Amino acid sequence: MEIPYTTTVRPDTGVYNAKLGVWLFLASEVMLFGGLFSAYIFLRVGAPEWPGMIAGHMFERSSDILNVPIGTFNTMVLIASSVTMVLSWASLMMKNFSKYKLYMGLTILFGFIFLIVKAFEYSDKFSHHFYPSESAFLAIYFTLTGLHGLHVIGGIIVNLYFWGPGSKMWKTQPKRFTNRIEIAGLYWHFVDIVWIFLFPTIYLL
Amino acid sequence: MSETTDHEHVKKHVRVYIIVFAALAALTIVTVAIAYLELSIVPAIMVALFIAIVKGSLVAGYFMHLISEKKVIISILIVAGVFLIVLFVLTISSYHDQDRSSLVP
């Protein structure tokens, strides 16, 4: 059986089906992260000090615990990966498959760099015995950045598939493959937007 | 749309993507620089949130093509946005529901 509306638009919605599906999924993701952001606000408003006492030390600012330059670097990495992602789709639109491979490869590389930097940040926290159980600040920090990190891992897996074995579809159904990259991009950009809000909320405020 | 005009169309888009990238990078530097000014909490939140909303809108508008997207997608996002606001309001308004006198030393 052939899947309907993978390349042509569905007359009643005006978009191809997968795009509508991914946007519905992203709407549910808004609620997932929204719930955690509201938990952050709730914890923060109720705390007499923020970040407050952690492992016997008093911290008056988030930047006393978290490394702002490293967070800034990771923000830049994720923004760069969003640009290379959209350029990989644009390359397919311009029928340039080798450029697609280059930009998608860069997107995956930036995703890995982001995760490696995050892993260093986590191990630094753990080496100081800063665990989620230590304080409300660390609990929400690890929950939000951890869930975001899982999303980055998920995105890398999908992108790796489309960079490697999945890219065979370009030869048989180029339009359908281009659409796949567009919607994989929608997800990846969403993960970028979440970080754009996470970074100032957790690191800077 | 013919193939050549399609090609030209995307080429124009690529220039926009690069400009948006530069804007996002610049705004990231601005938001970090402002954080170092150590403003008091309310203006600090306002400024950081404003910059984050601008950056998020740039990504959603240009990279996710929302500025030229179909009505059905926009409607889904409006519904999600409304529910998100309801979620925030419910959570924050429940703050006064509990007896906090036992929590604060």
PDB file of C-alpha atoms in Angstrom:
ATOM      1  CA  MET A   1       0.000   0.000   0.000  1.00  0.00           C
ATOM      2  CA  GLU A   2       1.289   3.415  -0.881  1.00  0.00           C
ATOM      3  CA  ILE A   3       1.394   6.110   1.793  1.00  0.00           C
ATOM      4  CA  PRO A   4      -0.743   9.018   0.580  1.00  0.00           C
ATOM      5  CA  TYR A   5       0.411  12.652   0.288  1.00  0.00           C
ATOM      6  CA  THR A   6       4.150  12.197   0.837  1.00  0.00           C
ATOM      7  CA  THR A   7       5.058  14.556  -2.006  1.00  0.00           C
ATOM      8  CA  THR A   8       1.789  16.161  -3.041  1.00  0.00           C
ATOM      9  CA  VAL A   9      -0.172  18.423  -0.732  1.00  0.00           C
ATOM     10  CA  ARG A  10      -3.405  17.182   0.755  1.00  0.00           C
ATOM     11  CA  PRO A  11      -6.160  19.441  -0.639  1.00  0.00           C
ATOM     12  CA  ASP A  12      -7.949  20.065   2.671  1.00  0.00           C
ATOM     13  CA  THR A  13      -4.856  20.901   4.766  1.00  0.00           C
ATOM     14  CA  GLY A  14      -2.674  22.431   2.074  1.00  0.00           C
ATOM     15  CA  VAL A  15       0.445  20.578   3.306  1.00  0.00           C
ATOM     16  CA  TYR A  16       1.868  17.074   2.858  1.00  0.00           C
ATOM     17  CA  ASN A  17       0.816  14.683   5.622  1.00  0.00           C
ATOM     18  CA  ALA A  18       4.177  14.200   7.325  1.00  0.00           C
ATOM     19  CA  LYS A  19       4.612  17.930   7.819  1.00  0.00           C
ATOM     20  CA  LEU A  20       1.252  18.174   9.597  1.00  0.00           C
ATOM     21  CA  GLY A  21       2.199  15.130  11.686  1.00  0.00           C
ATOM     22  CA  VAL A  22       5.518  16.587  12.792  1.00  0.00           C
ATOM     23  CA  TRP A  23       3.941  19.943  13.671  1.00  0.00           C
ATOM     24  CA  LEU A  24       1.327  18.138  15.812  1.00  0.00           C
ATOM     25  CA  PHE A  25       4.158  16.269  17.522  1.00  0.00           C
ATOM     26  CA  LEU A  26       6.007  19.549  18.117  1.00  0.00           C
ATOM     27  CA  ALA A  27       2.831  21.061  19.616  1.00  0.00           C
ATOM     28  CA  SER A  28       2.839  18.203  22.157  1.00  0.00           C
ATOM     29  CA  GLU A  29       6.535  18.867  22.784  1.00  0.00           C
ATOM     30  CA  VAL A  30       5.696  22.499  23.573  1.00  0.00           C
ATOM     31  CA  MET A  31       3.491  21.184  26.385  1.00  0.00           C
ATOM     32  CA  LEU A  32       6.160  18.750  27.615  1.00  0.00           C
ATOM     33  CA  PHE A  33       8.838  21.426  27.951  1.00  0.00           C
ATOM     34  CA  GLY A  34       6.202  23.988  29.014  1.00  0.00           C
ATOM     35  CA  GLY A  35       5.329  21.794  32.000  1.00  0.00           C
ATOM     36  CA  LEU A  36       8.960  21.649  33.070  1.00  0.00           C
ATOM     37  CA  PHE A  37       9.466  25.392  32.529  1.00  0.00           C
ATOM     38  CA  SER A  38       6.427  26.099  34.706  1.00  0.00           C
ATOM     39  CA  ALA A  39       7.929  23.757  37.345  1.00  0.00           C
ATOM     40  CA  TYR A  40      11.109  25.846  37.143  1.00  0.00           C
ATOM     41  CA  ILE A  41       9.140  29.080  37.688  1.00  0.00           C
ATOM     42  CA  PHE A  42       7.235  27.483  40.584  1.00  0.00           C
ATOM     43  CA  LEU A  43      10.411  26.301  42.311  1.00  0.00           C
ATOM     44  CA  ARG A  44      12.190  29.572  41.701  1.00  0.00           C
ATOM     45  CA  VAL A  45       9.391  31.833  42.970  1.00  0.00           C
ATOM     46  CA  GLY A  46       9.120  29.739  46.125  1.00  0.00           C
ATOM     47  CA  ALA A  47      12.845  29.668  46.869  1.00  0.00           C
ATOM     48  CA  PRO A  48      14.161  32.223  49.397  1.00  0.00           C
ATOM     49  CA  GLU A  49      17.537  32.185  47.568  1.00  0.00           C
ATOM     50  CA  TRP A  50      18.341  30.986  44.051  1.00  0.00           C
ATOM     51  CA  PRO A  51      20.337  28.760  43.522  1.00  0.00           C
ATOM     52  CA  GLY A  52      20.722  28.831  47.312  1.00  0.00           C
ATOM     53  CA  MET A  53      22.499  26.332  49.546  1.00  0.00           C
ATOM     54  CA  ILE A  54      24.171  23.466  47.712  1.00  0.00           C
ATOM     55  CA  ALA A  55      26.474  20.956  49.420  1.00  0.00           C
ATOM     56  CA  GLY A  56      27.048  23.340  52.320  1.00  0.00           C
ATOM     57  CA  HIS A  57      27.894  26.352  50.132  1.00  0.00           C
ATOM     58  CA  MET A  58      25.756  29.412  49.509  1.00  0.00           C
ATOM     59  CA  PHE A  59      25.326  30.372  45.815  1.00  0.00           C
ATOM     60  CA  GLU A  60      23.748  33.712  44.996  1.00  0.00           C
ATOM     61  CA  ARG A  61      23.832  33.452  41.199  1.00  0.00           C
ATOM     62  CA  SER A  62      23.399  30.579  38.735  1.00  0.00           C
ATOM     63  CA  SER A  63      26.612  31.708  37.037  1.00  0.00           C
ATOM     64  CA  ASP A  64      28.483  30.855  40.275  1.00  0.00           C
ATOM     65  CA  ILE A  65      27.687  27.174  39.661  1.00  0.00           C
ATOM     66  CA  LEU A  66      27.295  26.961  35.880  1.00  0.00           C
ATOM     67  CA  ASN A  67      29.971  27.953  33.386  1.00  0.00           C
ATOM     68  CA  VAL A  68      28.518  30.795  31.276  1.00  0.00           C
ATOM     69  CA  PRO A  69      31.287  30.856  28.581  1.00  0.00           C
ATOM     70  CA  ILE A  70      30.828  27.110  28.009  1.00  0.00           C
ATOM     71  CA  GLY A  71      27.045  27.553  27.872  1.00  0.00           C
ATOM     72  CA  THR A  72      27.481  30.412  25.387  1.00  0.00           C
ATOM     73  CA  PHE A  73      29.779  28.251  23.260  1.00  0.00           C
ATOM     74  CA  ASN A  74      27.194  25.448  23.220  1.00  0.00           C
ATOM     75  CA  THR A  75      24.455  27.925  22.269  1.00  0.00           C
ATOM     76  CA  MET A  76      26.541  29.020  19.279  1.00  0.00           C
ATOM     77  CA  VAL A  77      27.168  25.374  18.334  1.00  0.00           C
ATOM     78  CA  LEU A  78      23.444  24.599  18.355  1.00  0.00           C
ATOM     79  CA  ILE A  79      22.579  27.741  16.369  1.00  0.00           C
ATOM     80  CA  ALA A  80      25.254  26.815  13.810  1.00  0.00           C
ATOM     81  CA  SER A  81      23.779  23.301  13.574  1.00  0.00           C
ATOM     82  CA  SER A  82      20.351  24.801  12.853  1.00  0.00           C
ATOM     83  CA  VAL A  83      21.812  26.825   9.983  1.00  0.00           C
ATOM     84  CA  THR A  84      23.620  23.824   8.488  1.00  0.00           C
ATOM     85  CA  MET A  85      20.399  21.799   8.835  1.00  0.00           C
ATOM     86  CA  VAL A  86      18.358  24.319   6.847  1.00  0.00           C
ATOM     87  CA  LEU A  87      21.197  24.615   4.311  1.00  0.00           C
ATOM     88  CA  SER A  88      21.169  20.823   3.845  1.00  0.00           C
ATOM     89  CA  TRP A  89      17.475  21.059   2.905  1.00  0.00           C
ATOM     90  CA  ALA A  90      18.154  24.069   0.640  1.00  0.00           C
ATOM     91  CA  SER A  91      20.927  22.052  -1.088  1.00  0.00           C
ATOM     92  CA  LEU A  92      18.436  19.301  -1.922  1.00  0.00           C
ATOM     93  CA  MET A  93      16.006  21.924  -3.227  1.00  0.00           C
ATOM     94  CA  MET A  94      18.836  23.053  -5.529  1.00  0.00           C
ATOM     95  CA  LYS A  95      19.485  19.393  -6.527  1.00  0.00           C
ATOM     96  CA  ASN A  96      22.962  19.419  -5.013  1.00  0.00           C
ATOM     97  CA  PHE A  97      23.301  16.095  -3.213  1.00  0.00           C
ATOM     98  CA  SER A  98      27.002  16.389  -2.327  1.00  0.00           C
ATOM     99  CA  LYS A  99      26.375  19.717  -0.587  1.00  0.00           C
ATOM    100  CA  TYR A 100      23.483  18.099   1.239  1.00  0.00           C
ATOM    101  CA  LYS A 101      25.874  15.423   2.539  1.00  0.00           C
ATOM    102  CA  LEU A 102      28.326  18.109   3.652  1.00  0.00           C
ATOM    103  CA  TYR A 103      25.772  20.247   5.512  1.00  0.00           C
ATOM    104  CA  MET A 104      23.985  17.281   7.076  1.00  0.00           C
ATOM    105  CA  GLY A 105      27.367  15.893   8.151  1.00  0.00           C
ATOM    106  CA  LEU A 106      28.182  19.242   9.779  1.00  0.00           C
ATOM    107  CA  THR A 107      24.793  19.272  11.543  1.00  0.00           C
ATOM    108  CA  ILE A 108      25.547  15.841  13.022  1.00  0.00           C
ATOM    109  CA  LEU A 109      29.058  16.943  13.998  1.00  0.00           C
ATOM    110  CA  PHE A 110      27.726  20.063  15.780  1.00  0.00           C
ATOM    111  CA  GLY A 111      25.176  17.857  17.578  1.00  0.00           C
ATOM    112  CA  PHE A 112      27.994  15.647  18.844  1.00  0.00           C
ATOM    113  CA  ILE A 113      30.088  18.652  19.913  1.00  0.00           C
ATOM    114  CA  PHE A 114      27.119  19.970  21.901  1.00  0.00           C
ATOM    115  CA  LEU A 115      26.707  16.605  23.675  1.00  0.00           C
ATOM    116  CA  ILE A 116      30.421  16.217  24.418  1.00  0.00           C
ATOM    117  CA  VAL A 117      30.562  19.705  25.968  1.00  0.00           C
ATOM    118  CA  LYS A 118      27.426  18.912  27.982  1.00  0.00           C
ATOM    119  CA  ALA A 119      28.993  15.655  29.189  1.00  0.00           C
ATOM    120  CA  PHE A 120      32.048  17.608  30.419  1.00  0.00           C
ATOM    121  CA  GLU A 121      29.733  20.032  32.238  1.00  0.00           C
ATOM    122  CA  TYR A 122      27.854  17.170  33.889  1.00  0.00           C
ATOM    123  CA  SER A 123      31.018  15.363  34.962  1.00  0.00           C
ATOM    124  CA  ASP A 124      32.343  18.624  36.443  1.00  0.00           C
ATOM    125  CA  LYS A 125      29.131  18.954  38.492  1.00  0.00           C
ATOM    126  CA  PHE A 126      29.307  15.330  39.633  1.00  0.00           C
ATOM    127  CA  SER A 127      32.964  15.708  40.645  1.00  0.00           C
ATOM    128  CA  HIS A 128      31.838  18.455  43.057  1.00  0.00           C
ATOM    129  CA  HIS A 129      29.047  16.146  44.313  1.00  0.00           C
ATOM    130  CA  PHE A 130      26.452  18.399  42.722  1.00  0.00           C
ATOM    131  CA  TYR A 131      23.702  15.848  42.124  1.00  0.00           C
ATOM    132  CA  PRO A 132      20.012  16.434  41.273  1.00  0.00           C
ATOM    133  CA  SER A 133      19.105  15.384  44.815  1.00  0.00           C
ATOM    134  CA  GLU A 134      21.242  18.190  46.311  1.00  0.00           C
ATOM    135  CA  SER A 135      18.905  21.124  45.630  1.00  0.00           C
ATOM    136  CA  ALA A 136      15.846  22.319  43.711  1.00  0.00           C
ATOM    137  CA  PHE A 137      18.165  24.277  41.391  1.00  0.00           C
ATOM    138  CA  LEU A 138      20.251  21.227  40.466  1.00  0.00           C
ATOM    139  CA  ALA A 139      17.136  19.039  40.175  1.00  0.00           C
ATOM    140  CA  ILE A 140      15.509  21.327  37.600  1.00  0.00           C
ATOM    141  CA  TYR A 141      18.873  21.978  35.878  1.00  0.00           C
ATOM    142  CA  PHE A 142      19.515  18.277  35.324  1.00  0.00           C
ATOM    143  CA  THR A 143      15.884  17.541  34.401  1.00  0.00           C
ATOM    144  CA  LEU A 144      15.609  20.308  31.803  1.00  0.00           C
ATOM    145  CA  THR A 145      19.069  19.956  30.262  1.00  0.00           C
ATOM    146  CA  GLY A 146      18.860  16.135  30.495  1.00  0.00           C
ATOM    147  CA  LEU A 147      15.562  15.991  28.621  1.00  0.00           C
ATOM    148  CA  HIS A 148      16.921  18.466  26.089  1.00  0.00           C
ATOM    149  CA  GLY A 149      20.057  16.333  25.716  1.00  0.00           C
ATOM    150  CA  LEU A 150      17.895  13.259  25.022  1.00  0.00           C
ATOM    151  CA  HIS A 151      16.181  15.243  22.266  1.00  0.00           C
ATOM    152  CA  VAL A 152      19.577  16.113  20.770  1.00  0.00           C
ATOM    153  CA  ILE A 153      20.531  12.411  20.843  1.00  0.00           C
ATOM    154  CA  GLY A 154      17.226  11.524  19.124  1.00  0.00           C
ATOM    155  CA  GLY A 155      17.828  14.165  16.462  1.00  0.00           C
ATOM    156  CA  ILE A 156      21.370  12.916  15.819  1.00  0.00           C
ATOM    157  CA  ILE A 157      20.087   9.344  15.328  1.00  0.00           C
ATOM    158  CA  VAL A 158      17.480  10.508  12.779  1.00  0.00           C
ATOM    159  CA  ASN A 159      20.000  12.774  11.013  1.00  0.00           C
ATOM    160  CA  LEU A 160      22.611   9.987  10.896  1.00  0.00           C
ATOM    161  CA  TYR A 161      20.058   7.746   9.210  1.00  0.00           C
ATOM    162  CA  PHE A 162      19.252  10.404   6.607  1.00  0.00           C
ATOM    163  CA  TRP A 163      22.952  11.129   6.086  1.00  0.00           C
ATOM    164  CA  GLY A 164      23.776   7.412   5.621  1.00  0.00           C
ATOM    165  CA  PRO A 165      21.433   4.575   4.593  1.00  0.00           C
ATOM    166  CA  GLY A 166      18.290   6.722   4.394  1.00  0.00           C
ATOM    167  CA  SER A 167      19.834   8.973   1.739  1.00  0.00           C
ATOM    168  CA  LYS A 168      19.425   6.210  -0.880  1.00  0.00           C
ATOM    169  CA  MET A 169      15.899   7.525  -1.336  1.00  0.00           C
ATOM    170  CA  TRP A 170      17.354  10.574  -3.124  1.00  0.00           C
ATOM    171  CA  LYS A 171      17.967   8.378  -6.205  1.00  0.00           C
ATOM    172  CA  THR A 172      14.475   6.890  -6.327  1.00  0.00           C
ATOM    173  CA  GLN A 173      12.181   9.551  -4.823  1.00  0.00           C
ATOM    174  CA  PRO A 174      14.054  12.887  -4.569  1.00  0.00           C
ATOM    175  CA  LYS A 175      11.005  14.999  -3.693  1.00  0.00           C
ATOM    176  CA  ARG A 176       9.943  12.661  -0.894  1.00  0.00           C
ATOM    177  CA  PHE A 177      13.503  12.618   0.481  1.00  0.00           C
ATOM    178  CA  THR A 178      13.662  16.436   0.398  1.00  0.00           C
ATOM    179  CA  ASN A 179      10.423  16.569   2.400  1.00  0.00           C
ATOM    180  CA  ARG A 180      11.868  14.116   4.935  1.00  0.00           C
ATOM    181  CA  ILE A 181      14.828  16.409   5.454  1.00  0.00           C
ATOM    182  CA  GLU A 182      12.515  19.402   5.820  1.00  0.00           C
ATOM    183  CA  ILE A 183      10.557  17.764   8.652  1.00  0.00           C
ATOM    184  CA  ALA A 184      13.662  16.335  10.331  1.00  0.00           C
ATOM    185  CA  GLY A 185      14.818  19.975  10.242  1.00  0.00           C
ATOM    186  CA  LEU A 186      11.589  21.172  11.884  1.00  0.00           C
ATOM    187  CA  TYR A 187      12.335  18.882  14.831  1.00  0.00           C
ATOM    188  CA  TRP A 188      15.990  19.935  14.989  1.00  0.00           C
ATOM    189  CA  HIS A 189      15.094  23.652  14.946  1.00  0.00           C
ATOM    190  CA  PHE A 190      12.554  23.059  17.707  1.00  0.00           C
ATOM    191  CA  VAL A 191      15.287  21.513  19.861  1.00  0.00           C
ATOM    192  CA  ASP A 192      17.373  24.631  19.113  1.00  0.00           C
ATOM    193  CA  ILE A 193      14.503  26.923  20.197  1.00  0.00           C
ATOM    194  CA  VAL A 194      14.142  25.014  23.480  1.00  0.00           C
ATOM    195  CA  TRP A 195      17.844  25.629  24.161  1.00  0.00           C
ATOM    196  CA  ILE A 196      17.465  29.323  23.229  1.00  0.00           C
ATOM    197  CA  PHE A 197      15.014  29.613  26.160  1.00  0.00           C
ATOM    198  CA  LEU A 198      16.853  27.182  28.448  1.00  0.00           C
ATOM    199  CA  PHE A 199      20.214  28.904  28.273  1.00  0.00           C
ATOM    200  CA  PRO A 200      19.237  32.353  29.636  1.00  0.00           C
ATOM    201  CA  THR A 201      16.737  30.913  32.140  1.00  0.00           C
ATOM    202  CA  ILE A 202      19.132  28.467  33.742  1.00  0.00           C
ATOM    203  CA  TYR A 203      22.600  29.940  33.138  1.00  0.00           C
ATOM    204  CA  LEU A 204      22.054  33.702  33.173  1.00  0.00           C
ATOM    205  CA  LEU A 205      19.148  34.538  35.479  1.00  0.00           C
TER     206      LEU A 205
ATOM    207  CA  MET B   1       6.878  27.176 -10.312  1.00  0.00           C
ATOM    208  CA  SER B   2       9.447  26.139 -12.923  1.00  0.00           C
ATOM    209  CA  GLU B   3      12.699  24.487 -11.904  1.00  0.00           C
ATOM    210  CA  THR B   4      14.939  27.505 -12.601  1.00  0.00           C
ATOM    211  CA  THR B   5      12.801  30.002 -10.713  1.00  0.00           C
ATOM    212  CA  ASP B   6      12.559  27.447  -7.887  1.00  0.00           C
ATOM    213  CA  HIS B   7      16.360  27.304  -7.851  1.00  0.00           C
ATOM    214  CA  GLU B   8      16.637  31.126  -7.743  1.00  0.00           C
ATOM    215  CA  HIS B   9      14.001  31.269  -5.035  1.00  0.00           C
ATOM    216  CA  VAL B  10      15.974  28.906  -2.770  1.00  0.00           C
ATOM    217  CA  LYS B  11      19.207  30.799  -3.497  1.00  0.00           C
ATOM    218  CA  LYS B  12      17.590  33.955  -2.132  1.00  0.00           C
ATOM    219  CA  HIS B  13      16.512  31.981   0.928  1.00  0.00           C
ATOM    220  CA  VAL B  14      20.085  30.872   1.563  1.00  0.00           C
ATOM    221  CA  ARG B  15      21.181  34.520   1.858  1.00  0.00           C
ATOM    222  CA  VAL B  16      18.389  35.101   4.394  1.00  0.00           C
ATOM    223  CA  TYR B  17      19.500  32.049   6.414  1.00  0.00           C
ATOM    224  CA  ILE B  18      23.022  33.435   6.694  1.00  0.00           C
ATOM    225  CA  ILE B  19      21.707  36.838   7.836  1.00  0.00           C
ATOM    226  CA  VAL B  20      19.470  35.149  10.424  1.00  0.00           C
ATOM    227  CA  PHE B  21      22.470  33.128  11.653  1.00  0.00           C
ATOM    228  CA  ALA B  22      24.473  36.340  12.135  1.00  0.00           C
ATOM    229  CA  ALA B  23      21.547  37.918  14.002  1.00  0.00           C
ATOM    230  CA  LEU B  24      21.198  34.885  16.277  1.00  0.00           C
ATOM    231  CA  ALA B  25      24.913  34.876  17.081  1.00  0.00           C
ATOM    232  CA  ALA B  26      24.876  38.631  17.787  1.00  0.00           C
ATOM    233  CA  LEU B  27      21.813  38.332  20.050  1.00  0.00           C
ATOM    234  CA  THR B  28      23.478  35.497  21.978  1.00  0.00           C
ATOM    235  CA  ILE B  29      26.471  37.754  22.664  1.00  0.00           C
ATOM    236  CA  VAL B  30      24.132  40.615  23.663  1.00  0.00           C
ATOM    237  CA  THR B  31      22.177  38.471  26.117  1.00  0.00           C
ATOM    238  CA  VAL B  32      25.382  37.176  27.756  1.00  0.00           C
ATOM    239  CA  ALA B  33      26.888  40.696  27.888  1.00  0.00           C
ATOM    240  CA  ILE B  34      23.746  42.031  29.587  1.00  0.00           C
ATOM    241  CA  ALA B  35      23.923  39.193  32.132  1.00  0.00           C
ATOM    242  CA  TYR B  36      27.393  40.418  33.131  1.00  0.00           C
ATOM    243  CA  LEU B  37      25.910  43.865  33.941  1.00  0.00           C
ATOM    244  CA  GLU B  38      24.184  42.165  36.904  1.00  0.00           C
ATOM    245  CA  LEU B  39      20.886  44.031  36.581  1.00  0.00           C
ATOM    246  CA  SER B  40      18.305  43.520  39.302  1.00  0.00           C
ATOM    247  CA  ILE B  41      16.122  40.474  38.758  1.00  0.00           C
ATOM    248  CA  VAL B  42      12.977  41.960  37.152  1.00  0.00           C
ATOM    249  CA  PRO B  43      14.692  43.933  34.337  1.00  0.00           C
ATOM    250  CA  ALA B  44      17.144  41.039  33.890  1.00  0.00           C
ATOM    251  CA  ILE B  45      14.242  38.602  33.318  1.00  0.00           C
ATOM    252  CA  MET B  46      12.470  41.064  30.978  1.00  0.00           C
ATOM    253  CA  VAL B  47      15.559  41.617  28.812  1.00  0.00           C
ATOM    254  CA  ALA B  48      16.610  37.939  28.714  1.00  0.00           C
ATOM    255  CA  LEU B  49      13.067  36.822  27.873  1.00  0.00           C
ATOM    256  CA  PHE B  50      12.660  39.490  25.197  1.00  0.00           C
ATOM    257  CA  ILE B  51      15.917  38.490  23.477  1.00  0.00           C
ATOM    258  CA  ALA B  52      15.013  34.774  23.733  1.00  0.00           C
ATOM    259  CA  ILE B  53      11.595  35.460  22.155  1.00  0.00           C
ATOM    260  CA  VAL B  54      13.214  37.406  19.294  1.00  0.00           C
ATOM    261  CA  LYS B  55      15.749  34.588  18.713  1.00  0.00           C
ATOM    262  CA  GLY B  56      13.079  31.881  18.923  1.00  0.00           C
ATOM    263  CA  SER B  57      10.875  33.802  16.474  1.00  0.00           C
ATOM    264  CA  LEU B  58      13.776  34.137  14.019  1.00  0.00           C
ATOM    265  CA  VAL B  59      14.397  30.374  14.099  1.00  0.00           C
ATOM    266  CA  ALA B  60      10.678  29.511  13.853  1.00  0.00           C
ATOM    267  CA  GLY B  61       9.929  32.179  11.239  1.00  0.00           C
ATOM    268  CA  TYR B  62      12.845  31.601   8.862  1.00  0.00           C
ATOM    269  CA  PHE B  63      14.412  28.172   9.509  1.00  0.00           C
ATOM    270  CA  MET B  64      11.029  26.516  10.117  1.00  0.00           C
ATOM    271  CA  HIS B  65       9.402  28.674   7.391  1.00  0.00           C
ATOM    272  CA  LEU B  66       6.550  29.769   9.633  1.00  0.00           C
ATOM    273  CA  ILE B  67       6.320  33.192   7.984  1.00  0.00           C
ATOM    274  CA  SER B  68       5.064  31.527   4.804  1.00  0.00           C
ATOM    275  CA  GLU B  69       3.408  28.448   6.316  1.00  0.00           C
ATOM    276  CA  LYS B  70      -0.164  27.261   5.707  1.00  0.00           C
ATOM    277  CA  LYS B  71      -3.055  28.248   7.955  1.00  0.00           C
ATOM    278  CA  VAL B  72      -3.507  24.751   9.383  1.00  0.00           C
ATOM    279  CA  ILE B  73       0.005  24.764  10.902  1.00  0.00           C
ATOM    280  CA  ILE B  74      -0.442  28.256  12.343  1.00  0.00           C
ATOM    281  CA  SER B  75      -3.786  27.187  13.888  1.00  0.00           C
ATOM    282  CA  ILE B  76      -2.144  24.176  15.582  1.00  0.00           C
ATOM    283  CA  LEU B  77       0.533  26.430  17.031  1.00  0.00           C
ATOM    284  CA  ILE B  78      -1.990  28.983  18.270  1.00  0.00           C
ATOM    285  CA  VAL B  79      -3.857  26.181  20.109  1.00  0.00           C
ATOM    286  CA  ALA B  80      -0.557  24.932  21.583  1.00  0.00           C
ATOM    287  CA  GLY B  81       0.348  28.502  22.611  1.00  0.00           C
ATOM    288  CA  VAL B  82      -3.019  29.024  24.339  1.00  0.00           C
ATOM    289  CA  PHE B  83      -2.673  25.749  26.258  1.00  0.00           C
ATOM    290  CA  LEU B  84       0.886  26.678  27.207  1.00  0.00           C
ATOM    291  CA  ILE B  85      -0.333  29.972  28.689  1.00  0.00           C
ATOM    292  CA  VAL B  86      -3.128  28.146  30.566  1.00  0.00           C
ATOM    293  CA  LEU B  87      -0.513  25.710  31.925  1.00  0.00           C
ATOM    294  CA  PHE B  88       1.711  28.567  33.138  1.00  0.00           C
ATOM    295  CA  VAL B  89      -1.193  30.467  34.694  1.00  0.00           C
ATOM    296  CA  LEU B  90      -2.523  27.372  36.487  1.00  0.00           C
ATOM    297  CA  THR B  91       0.895  26.481  37.883  1.00  0.00           C
ATOM    298  CA  ILE B  92       1.791  29.980  38.984  1.00  0.00           C
ATOM    299  CA  SER B  93      -1.651  30.715  40.460  1.00  0.00           C
ATOM    300  CA  SER B  94      -1.441  27.506  42.515  1.00  0.00           C
ATOM    301  CA  TYR B  95       1.577  28.995  44.291  1.00  0.00           C
ATOM    302  CA  HIS B  96      -0.589  30.540  47.006  1.00  0.00           C
ATOM    303  CA  ASP B  97      -2.668  27.383  47.500  1.00  0.00           C
ATOM    304  CA  GLN B  98      -0.318  25.771  49.939  1.00  0.00           C
ATOM    305  CA  ASP B  99       0.558  26.843  53.431  1.00  0.00           C
ATOM    306  CA  ARG B 100       4.138  28.016  53.015  1.00  0.00           C
ATOM    307  CA  SER B 101       4.674  29.048  56.642  1.00  0.00           C
ATOM    308  CA  SER B 102       5.944  25.541  57.402  1.00  0.00           C
ATOM    309  CA  LEU B 103       8.368  25.611  54.444  1.00  0.00           C
ATOM    310  CA  VAL B 104      10.247  28.829  55.118  1.00  0.00           C
ATOM    311  CA  PRO B 105      12.463  28.635  58.184  1.00  0.00           C
TER     312      PRO B 105
END
